[in-house]
Short mmCIF file of C-alpha atoms in Angstrom, two decimals:
data_model
loop_
_atom_site.label_atom_id
_atom_site.label_comp_id
_atom_site.label_asym_id
_atom_site.label_seq_id
_atom_site.Cartn_x
_atom_site.Cartn_y
_atom_site.Cartn_z
CA UNK A 713 78.49 96.62 69.48
CA UNK A 714 81.25 98.07 70.93
CA UNK A 715 84.45 96.51 71.87
CA UNK A 716 83.85 95.48 76.11
CA UNK A 717 87.42 94.81 77.05
CA UNK A 718 87.73 95.97 80.68
CA UNK A 719 91.02 96.39 82.92
CA UNK A 720 91.52 93.27 84.86
CA UNK A 721 91.04 94.79 88.12
CA UNK A 722 87.17 96.52 87.38
CA UNK A 723 85.22 93.61 86.61
CA UNK A 724 85.64 92.60 90.43
CA UNK A 725 83.47 95.12 91.21
CA UNK A 726 80.30 93.22 89.72
CA UNK A 727 80.93 90.99 92.72
CA UNK A 728 81.07 93.02 95.43
CA UNK A 729 78.64 92.69 98.07
CA UNK A 730 75.61 95.15 98.54
CA UNK A 731 75.41 97.24 101.48
CA UNK A 732 76.76 100.96 102.67
CA UNK A 733 79.25 101.34 105.08
CA UNK A 734 79.93 98.47 106.78
CA UNK A 735 80.40 95.62 103.75
CA UNK A 736 82.58 98.46 101.76
CA UNK A 737 84.96 98.82 105.05
CA UNK A 738 85.22 94.77 104.89
CA UNK A 739 86.11 94.54 101.45
CA UNK A 740 88.87 98.10 101.35
CA UNK A 741 90.33 96.23 104.57
CA UNK A 742 90.62 92.50 102.90
CA UNK A 743 92.19 94.23 100.04
CA UNK A 744 94.80 96.42 102.07
CA UNK A 745 95.45 93.33 104.25
CA UNK A 746 96.45 91.16 100.63
CA UNK A 747 98.47 93.84 99.61
CA UNK A 748 100.38 93.96 102.83
CA UNK A 749 100.68 89.93 103.04
CA UNK A 750 102.24 90.07 99.44
CA UNK A 751 104.44 92.89 100.30
CA UNK A 752 105.75 90.63 103.01
CA UNK A 753 106.50 87.70 100.78
CA UNK A 754 108.31 89.76 98.87
CA UNK A 755 110.06 91.19 101.26
CA UNK A 756 111.48 87.94 102.54
CA UNK A 757 110.06 88.34 105.69
CA UNK A 758 111.44 91.77 106.21
CA UNK A 759 109.67 94.18 108.16
CA UNK A 760 110.81 98.33 107.42
CA UNK A 761 112.70 99.81 109.93
CA UNK A 762 113.90 103.28 109.35
CA UNK A 763 113.03 104.92 105.95
CA UNK A 764 116.66 104.14 105.17
CA UNK A 765 117.79 101.89 107.56
CA UNK A 766 119.38 98.27 107.07
CA UNK A 767 115.91 97.00 105.29
CA UNK A 768 116.10 99.93 102.77
CA UNK A 769 115.25 97.10 100.19
CA UNK A 770 111.83 96.07 102.07
CA UNK A 771 111.45 99.66 102.71
CA UNK A 772 111.17 100.38 98.79
CA UNK A 773 108.67 97.40 98.25
CA UNK A 774 106.66 98.66 101.27
CA UNK A 775 106.55 102.09 100.06
CA UNK A 776 106.11 101.25 96.28
CA UNK A 777 102.67 99.42 97.41
CA UNK A 778 101.95 102.49 99.31
CA UNK A 779 102.20 104.42 96.47
CA UNK A 780 99.99 101.79 94.38
CA UNK A 781 97.33 102.63 96.95
CA UNK A 782 97.60 106.17 97.08
CA UNK A 783 97.73 106.84 93.64
CA UNK A 784 93.67 105.16 93.52
CA UNK A 785 92.86 106.79 96.29
CA UNK A 786 93.61 110.18 95.03
CA UNK A 787 91.85 109.46 91.86
CA UNK A 788 88.51 108.50 93.50
CA UNK A 789 88.34 111.83 95.10
CA UNK A 790 87.54 113.50 92.04
CA UNK A 791 85.95 110.15 90.43
CA UNK A 792 83.63 110.20 93.82
CA UNK A 793 82.42 113.71 93.50
CA UNK A 794 81.94 113.75 89.57
CA UNK A 795 80.47 109.97 90.26
CA UNK A 796 82.40 109.04 87.06
CA UNK A 797 84.31 105.90 86.10
CA UNK A 798 85.85 107.57 83.34
CA UNK A 799 89.34 107.56 85.09
CA UNK A 800 89.38 104.25 86.62
CA UNK A 801 90.84 101.76 83.78
CA UNK A 802 93.49 104.68 82.99
CA UNK A 803 94.40 105.24 86.65
CA UNK A 804 95.05 101.53 86.78
CA UNK A 805 97.73 102.11 83.95
CA UNK A 806 99.24 105.06 85.74
CA UNK A 807 99.48 103.08 88.90
CA UNK A 808 101.38 100.48 87.24
CA UNK A 809 103.76 103.26 85.52
CA UNK A 810 104.13 105.05 88.62
CA UNK A 811 105.18 102.47 91.37
CA UNK A 812 107.36 100.50 88.47
CA UNK A 813 109.28 103.72 88.06
CA UNK A 814 109.18 104.39 92.10
CA UNK A 815 110.57 101.33 92.86
CA UNK A 816 113.10 101.22 90.04
CA UNK A 817 114.52 104.76 90.87
CA UNK A 818 114.30 104.32 94.95
CA UNK A 819 115.74 100.87 94.46
CA UNK A 820 118.81 102.56 92.63
CA UNK A 821 119.01 105.42 94.81
CA UNK A 822 122.77 106.65 96.59
CA UNK A 823 120.83 107.18 99.60
CA UNK A 824 120.72 103.96 100.96
CA UNK A 825 124.32 103.45 100.87
CA UNK A 826 126.34 106.41 99.57
CA UNK A 827 127.76 104.02 96.40
CA UNK A 828 125.82 106.04 93.78
CA UNK A 829 123.12 105.25 91.20
CA UNK A 830 123.12 101.60 90.72
CA UNK A 831 120.40 100.44 88.15
CA UNK A 832 120.28 96.52 87.64
CA UNK A 833 120.10 95.38 83.91
CA UNK A 834 116.89 93.08 84.71
CA UNK A 835 115.35 96.02 86.88
CA UNK A 836 115.60 97.92 83.88
CA UNK A 837 114.65 95.53 81.41
CA UNK A 838 111.25 94.44 83.60
CA UNK A 839 110.90 97.99 84.20
CA UNK A 840 110.58 98.45 80.80
CA UNK A 841 108.26 95.93 79.79
CA UNK A 842 105.87 96.66 82.60
CA UNK A 843 105.99 100.29 81.21
CA UNK A 844 105.24 99.51 77.91
CA UNK A 845 102.54 96.92 78.44
CA UNK A 846 100.45 99.63 81.01
CA UNK A 847 100.80 102.46 78.68
CA UNK A 848 99.55 100.05 75.57
CA UNK A 849 96.68 98.86 77.65
CA UNK A 850 95.97 101.93 78.99
CA UNK A 851 95.69 103.97 76.09
CA UNK A 852 93.40 100.85 74.86
CA UNK A 853 90.99 101.12 77.60
CA UNK A 854 91.08 104.95 77.73
CA UNK A 855 90.04 105.07 74.45
CA UNK A 856 87.21 102.54 75.01
CA UNK A 857 85.42 104.46 77.63
CA UNK A 858 85.63 107.57 75.57
CA UNK A 859 83.88 106.39 72.71
CA UNK A 860 81.25 104.52 75.00
CA UNK A 861 80.95 107.23 77.33
CA UNK A 862 80.34 104.96 80.35
CA UNK A 863 80.80 101.59 82.03
CA UNK A 864 77.18 100.20 83.00
CA UNK A 865 78.84 98.06 85.63
CA UNK A 866 79.73 101.07 87.71
CA UNK A 867 75.88 102.31 87.62
CA UNK A 868 75.49 101.16 91.07
CA UNK A 869 78.49 101.20 92.41
CA UNK A 870 79.52 104.71 92.12
CA UNK A 871 76.23 106.07 93.63
CA UNK A 872 77.84 104.59 96.93
CA UNK A 873 80.95 106.01 98.26
CA UNK A 874 82.18 103.04 100.51
CA UNK A 875 81.42 100.74 97.63
CA UNK A 876 83.00 102.95 95.15
CA UNK A 877 85.88 103.29 97.84
CA UNK A 878 86.32 99.98 98.19
CA UNK A 879 86.79 99.25 94.08
CA UNK A 880 89.41 101.75 94.07
CA UNK A 881 91.49 99.86 96.65
CA UNK A 882 90.78 96.60 95.29
CA UNK A 883 92.63 98.36 92.16
CA UNK A 884 95.73 99.03 94.09
CA UNK A 885 95.81 95.27 95.46
CA UNK A 886 95.54 94.01 91.75
CA UNK A 887 98.67 96.18 90.56
CA UNK A 888 100.51 95.15 93.63
CA UNK A 889 99.79 91.44 93.36
CA UNK A 890 99.85 91.46 89.44
CA UNK A 891 103.66 93.36 89.33
CA UNK A 892 104.94 91.89 92.62
CA UNK A 893 107.95 90.22 90.57
CA UNK A 894 108.65 93.28 89.12
CA UNK A 895 108.37 95.33 92.03
CA UNK A 896 110.90 93.15 94.10
CA UNK A 897 113.52 92.82 91.54
CA UNK A 898 113.29 96.62 91.40
CA UNK A 899 113.57 97.23 95.11
CA UNK A 900 116.40 94.69 95.48
CA UNK A 901 118.31 96.20 92.23
CA UNK A 902 121.84 96.86 93.84
CA UNK A 903 121.63 93.50 95.36
CA UNK A 904 120.84 91.76 92.39
CA UNK A 905 123.30 93.90 90.23
CA UNK A 906 126.12 91.75 90.84
CA UNK A 907 123.69 88.51 89.04
CA UNK A 908 124.55 88.57 85.46
CA UNK A 909 121.50 87.69 83.07
CA UNK A 910 121.30 84.11 82.52
CA UNK A 911 119.18 81.43 80.94
CA UNK A 912 116.37 81.88 83.43
CA UNK A 913 115.95 85.55 82.71
CA UNK A 914 116.01 85.35 78.93
CA UNK A 915 113.37 82.14 79.08
CA UNK A 916 111.35 84.80 81.12
CA UNK A 917 111.67 87.69 78.43
CA UNK A 918 110.87 85.40 75.70
CA UNK A 919 107.71 83.98 77.44
CA UNK A 920 106.65 87.91 78.22
CA UNK A 921 107.33 88.76 74.33
CA UNK A 922 105.28 85.96 73.20
CA UNK A 923 102.42 86.79 75.83
CA UNK A 924 103.06 90.54 74.69
CA UNK A 925 102.82 89.75 71.16
CA UNK A 926 99.72 87.27 71.47
CA UNK A 927 97.30 90.33 73.35
CA UNK A 928 98.48 92.86 71.00
CA UNK A 929 97.49 90.92 68.06
CA UNK A 930 94.31 89.54 69.47
CA UNK A 931 93.10 92.93 70.51
CA UNK A 932 94.03 94.27 66.82
CA UNK A 933 92.42 91.73 65.20
CA UNK A 934 89.02 92.12 67.08
CA UNK A 935 89.17 95.67 66.35
CA UNK A 936 89.40 95.31 63.08
CA UNK A 937 86.79 92.30 63.01
CA UNK A 938 84.54 95.05 64.94
CA UNK A 939 85.17 98.12 62.55
CA UNK A 940 83.58 95.80 59.26
CA UNK A 941 80.01 96.44 58.83
CA UNK A 942 79.21 92.99 57.63
CA UNK A 943 80.23 91.66 61.13
CA UNK A 944 77.86 93.50 63.15
CA UNK A 945 76.01 90.96 65.59
CA UNK A 946 78.62 88.03 64.85
CA UNK A 947 81.26 86.39 66.75
CA UNK A 948 84.61 86.69 66.10
CA UNK A 949 86.27 83.51 64.87
CA UNK A 950 89.06 84.66 62.79
CA UNK A 951 92.78 85.08 63.27
CA UNK A 952 93.90 84.12 67.07
CA UNK A 953 90.19 83.88 67.48
CA UNK A 954 90.03 80.86 65.59
CA UNK A 955 92.11 78.78 67.78
CA UNK A 956 90.92 80.35 71.26
CA UNK A 957 88.28 81.95 72.40
CA UNK A 958 89.89 84.63 74.54
CA UNK A 959 93.58 84.78 72.87
CA UNK A 960 94.04 88.19 74.76
CA UNK A 961 93.60 86.72 78.19
CA UNK A 962 95.88 83.83 76.95
CA UNK A 963 98.44 86.70 76.23
CA UNK A 964 98.13 88.37 79.56
CA UNK A 965 98.24 85.47 81.61
CA UNK A 966 101.59 84.38 79.67
CA UNK A 967 103.36 87.52 79.70
CA UNK A 968 102.86 88.00 83.46
CA UNK A 969 104.27 84.35 83.69
CA UNK A 970 107.46 85.44 81.84
CA UNK A 971 107.85 88.35 83.94
CA UNK A 972 107.85 85.80 87.00
CA UNK A 973 110.25 83.39 85.75
CA UNK A 974 112.69 86.15 84.85
CA UNK A 975 112.51 87.68 87.94
CA UNK A 976 112.94 84.56 89.95
CA UNK A 977 116.26 84.29 89.11
CA UNK A 978 117.14 86.21 91.77
CA UNK A 979 114.75 84.53 94.61
CA UNK A 980 115.39 83.39 97.95
CA UNK A 981 113.28 81.67 100.40
CA UNK A 982 109.93 83.77 100.82
CA UNK A 983 110.38 85.66 97.65
CA UNK A 984 109.51 82.66 95.91
CA UNK A 985 105.80 83.34 96.82
CA UNK A 986 106.00 86.00 94.19
CA UNK A 987 104.51 83.02 92.19
CA UNK A 988 101.21 84.24 93.33
CA UNK A 989 101.33 86.95 90.41
CA UNK A 990 100.69 85.13 87.63
CA UNK A 991 98.83 82.32 89.33
CA UNK A 992 96.23 85.24 90.67
CA UNK A 993 96.13 86.60 86.80
CA UNK A 994 95.33 83.28 85.88
CA UNK A 995 92.65 82.76 88.57
CA UNK A 996 90.92 86.41 88.26
CA UNK A 997 90.83 85.94 84.58
CA UNK A 998 89.64 82.49 84.23
CA UNK A 999 86.90 81.96 87.35
CA UNK A 1000 86.19 85.63 88.55
CA UNK A 1001 86.15 88.42 85.91
CA UNK A 1002 87.02 87.73 82.72
CA UNK A 1003 86.12 84.42 81.01
CA UNK A 1004 83.01 83.68 83.18
CA UNK A 1005 81.06 86.77 82.72
CA UNK A 1006 82.00 87.04 78.86
CA UNK A 1007 80.97 83.49 78.21
CA UNK A 1008 77.60 84.23 80.03
CA UNK A 1009 76.75 86.87 77.96
CA UNK A 1010 77.48 84.75 74.82
CA UNK A 1011 75.40 82.09 75.64
CA UNK A 1012 72.49 84.89 76.22
CA UNK A 1013 73.25 86.27 72.81
CA UNK A 1014 74.32 82.95 70.75
CA UNK A 1015 73.23 79.94 72.84
CA UNK A 1016 70.33 79.07 70.19
CA UNK A 1017 72.85 79.23 67.30
CA UNK A 1018 74.17 75.51 66.28
CA UNK A 1019 76.79 77.09 64.30
CA UNK A 1020 78.09 79.01 67.86
CA UNK A 1021 77.60 75.99 69.58
CA UNK A 1022 80.01 74.17 66.79
CA UNK A 1023 82.41 76.71 67.75
CA UNK A 1024 82.41 76.14 71.36
CA UNK A 1025 82.69 72.62 71.10
CA UNK A 1026 85.69 72.87 68.81
CA UNK A 1027 87.67 75.95 69.96
CA UNK A 1028 89.72 76.30 73.41
CA UNK A 1029 88.45 78.65 75.72
CA UNK A 1030 91.81 80.10 76.41
CA UNK A 1031 94.96 78.60 75.10
CA UNK A 1032 95.89 78.57 71.69
CA UNK A 1033 95.72 75.30 69.97
CA UNK A 1034 94.14 73.40 66.47
CA UNK A 1035 90.27 73.11 66.40
CA UNK A 1036 89.24 69.71 68.06
CA UNK A 1037 91.47 70.24 71.30
CA UNK A 1038 89.19 72.31 73.17
CA UNK A 1039 89.78 71.88 76.85
CA UNK A 1040 85.72 72.22 77.80
CA UNK A 1041 83.99 70.24 75.11
CA UNK A 1042 81.48 68.42 77.43
CA UNK A 1043 80.85 72.03 79.10
CA UNK A 1044 81.38 74.48 77.00
CA UNK A 1045 82.02 78.14 78.04
CA UNK A 1046 80.51 80.74 76.17
CA UNK A 1047 81.91 83.72 74.25
CA UNK A 1048 80.58 87.00 74.89
CA UNK A 1049 81.12 90.61 75.57
CA UNK A 1050 85.07 91.11 74.92
CA UNK A 1051 84.75 88.49 72.06
CA UNK A 1052 82.07 89.65 70.03
CA UNK A 1053 81.15 92.47 67.90
#
């Protein structure tokens, strides 16, 4: 069975309300509103003045978020014309990379104060982390869609332009909320440049590295398991998957927590609202798009298998823990699509 790992924004489409124009417009409007609200928090409550006015860092942040939506809206045009979802996951990764580079360069540009280009160390480090993560995941997901040729979740969505447009808009919001801490650090790079890297930064970097390693290893182990014909029709319970039913999601949540912690070394006032980033990733994967969807599919396939039920009882749903330390013994969540062959 093919690998069913999806991008983090894409699964939201399964919960979109049905309808043609009005509901699609409402969903898109809410997504835009959330993006603006998150940016207002990250800008410490500052609204942009002129393009290069006294609120230049805030302007950079607002323009970065605008880029996040523009990239997805532009990609929507050919996708809607061709009625294809093949570019969706790849566009998500391109959005991360584009916005990260845009905010990094514009935040360090001499046009704001004439002092010359000034890149802060933390901006460069956190941008590099984001780009590495986005490129790896983007190529991973694009290879999957090329192999599988389609994503069945889009079958009803892509033939309805308003709902399809809403999905691309949601992806812009997803990028904004997830990488908000990084965009803030980049946008305010000059003012942060005088603050040396400290314990908080290094703790955040260490957490990111651990999370990234867990995500990469989990995906590799799942790929190796799926490639073995002897494992056809089985759930994966080897490697990190022996200790967690969704170690790849645990890795992703962990790495974004690390980004927030590292960035928090420079936060003031409302910027602490950037804590929405790791909280958003956790809530989305645990309660909306990731774990619930995959667990229910697993129950449908292996719910009558005593060995599978034992695996559920003894294996943590998310955090990598020793056997028997599962946090959901009484109400087991079930493995599925993302975690099976």
